[in-house]
Amino acid sequence: LSRRERLRENTIAEIKQIARRQMAENGTAAVSLNAIARELEVSTPALYRYFSSRDDLVTALIADAYYDLAAAMETASQSLPQQDYRGRLMATVLAYRAWALAHPVDFELIYGNPIPGYHAPEAITTPAARQGFAVILGILYQALQAGQLRPLPEYAQVPGDVDLLLPELPGDQSDPLPGIVLYLGVVGWARVHGLIMLELFHHSQGVVGDTATLYSHEMENLLSSIGLKLEMPQAG
Amino acid sequence: LSRRERLRENTIAEIKQIARRQMAENGTAAVSLNAIARELEVSTPALYRYFSSRDDLVTALIADAYYDLAAAMETASQSLPQQDYRGRLMATVLAYRAWALAHPVDFELIYGNPIPGYHAPEAITTPAARQGFAVILGILYQALQAGQLRPLPEYAQVPGDVDLLLPELPGDQSDPLPGIVLYLGVVGWARVHGLIMLELFHHSQGVVGDTATLYSHEMENLLSSIGLKLEMPQAG
DNA sequence: TGTACATCAGTGAACGCGCGTTCACTGATGTAC
DNA sequence: TGTACATCAGTGAACGCGCGTTCACTGATGTAC
């Protein structure tokens, strides 16, 4: 990279960082080119050197958030031995929550209301969104192949008429996933998501004292119900 | 009510209705006094006869949404015999989803991102929010008293350190609820909520074909896991 | 090492827009006697 | 039934604000010969 390109990358990073800070203070809708320019001590039109419109900037922020979240999950999933499917799934969903709490506005940005007046280009957004989900699906798939996925009867097979499908993205070479993996992925993800949304938008406030513990318990129940039981330590 | 008061109530209702329609078109952030006045064919300051500020109007819309949702749940819960706890709970959560799909912006308004720049007065918001939750808690409580609440082991008791509490609201005379009712209410509600949030914000799109069926199945699993099994039809 | 040119970051002025809120006011609707 | 007054809905002008985007431009940084 040339010197000029490095400077450019730095400026882009700085713009995004200011935008995130301002969102943290005033909500996701408060991505304002004027406000960013003011803080960067630059005229507003200067920002158009880096993003062709406000929507462009928002799209970049959304994509970053998805990839950052997915990276946190991936890292967690790799922090344990490959065969420890239960541990890896648990670490992954804990990382999911930790990331959400550490980056609440980024989480709102991707999973909350769309920003008023902004319409996301799905060609960029969909692959980014799938990244995190893929981490969970990957672990489930490996557990299945290892014969360790033994869901309780109610989760044992995909309800015939639910009609799951994960459309292939362009450039994706992998084989289609077994339906059961997709099914458990979706219902599991919904359980993760529900608790976090309630917590993040303050609907657990005043009811649940220790949200972290509640989350862990519910996740253990979830993992047990798909057959990834917590192993008792073996004697000898 | 005097004639004048009736007219006034009608105008208030009309203002809210226009606001809801505009939100439906442009998102929850698009509650604009100017836009409402334009559609009502009235000058903007005229609206201040009915709401003392924009925030006041938003608060009214939020309260209405909470109460409307709670009413839909209550109606569903009363559509079946009082002792049919399973059926009533199922009807209630189905009503919850149906209401969310029928009134997506109202749902966003209460469970999604806060409107930029708006801060909710909790004295009004909290009691309204609790109304719907109370329907679920009520059924669970009745089922418990009838000895029909037999949760599977993992849900059988409140994890000791979760620290649940439902602070009494002023004017609430009822006895404190058993912890297990609160616990099942919260985890159940989170499972309801997660699926609906994913569906409503289009994160199930392209993965789940039939979201209604997925929802029903997951709800049946939930009810089974708290002991409210689907009874098999008895011969003779 | 020096010159000629292209590239690119950033400026300042301007455009047109919509917003919430205040103010002093008009005119109609209701109320008291 | 008529008059005097109070209440209330609604108006029009104005205030001050922030927004995204365009345009023609200056001046510095890089590149080719």
XYZ file of C-alpha atoms (C1' of nucleotides) in Angstrom, chain B residues 4 8 42-43 45-46 49-50, chain D residues 6-13:
16
model
C -67.250 19.118 22.658
C -62.080 16.145 21.051
C -54.866 21.558 9.786
C -51.994 23.811 10.790
C -49.710 24.336 15.963
C -53.308 23.121 16.131
C -54.325 21.541 21.529
C -54.253 17.752 21.789
C -65.501 32.247 29.189
C -63.679 28.466 26.884
C -61.538 26.388 23.347
C -60.087 25.026 18.281
C -57.536 26.570 15.015
C -54.545 30.167 12.176
C -50.421 32.360 10.174
C -46.105 34.191 10.816
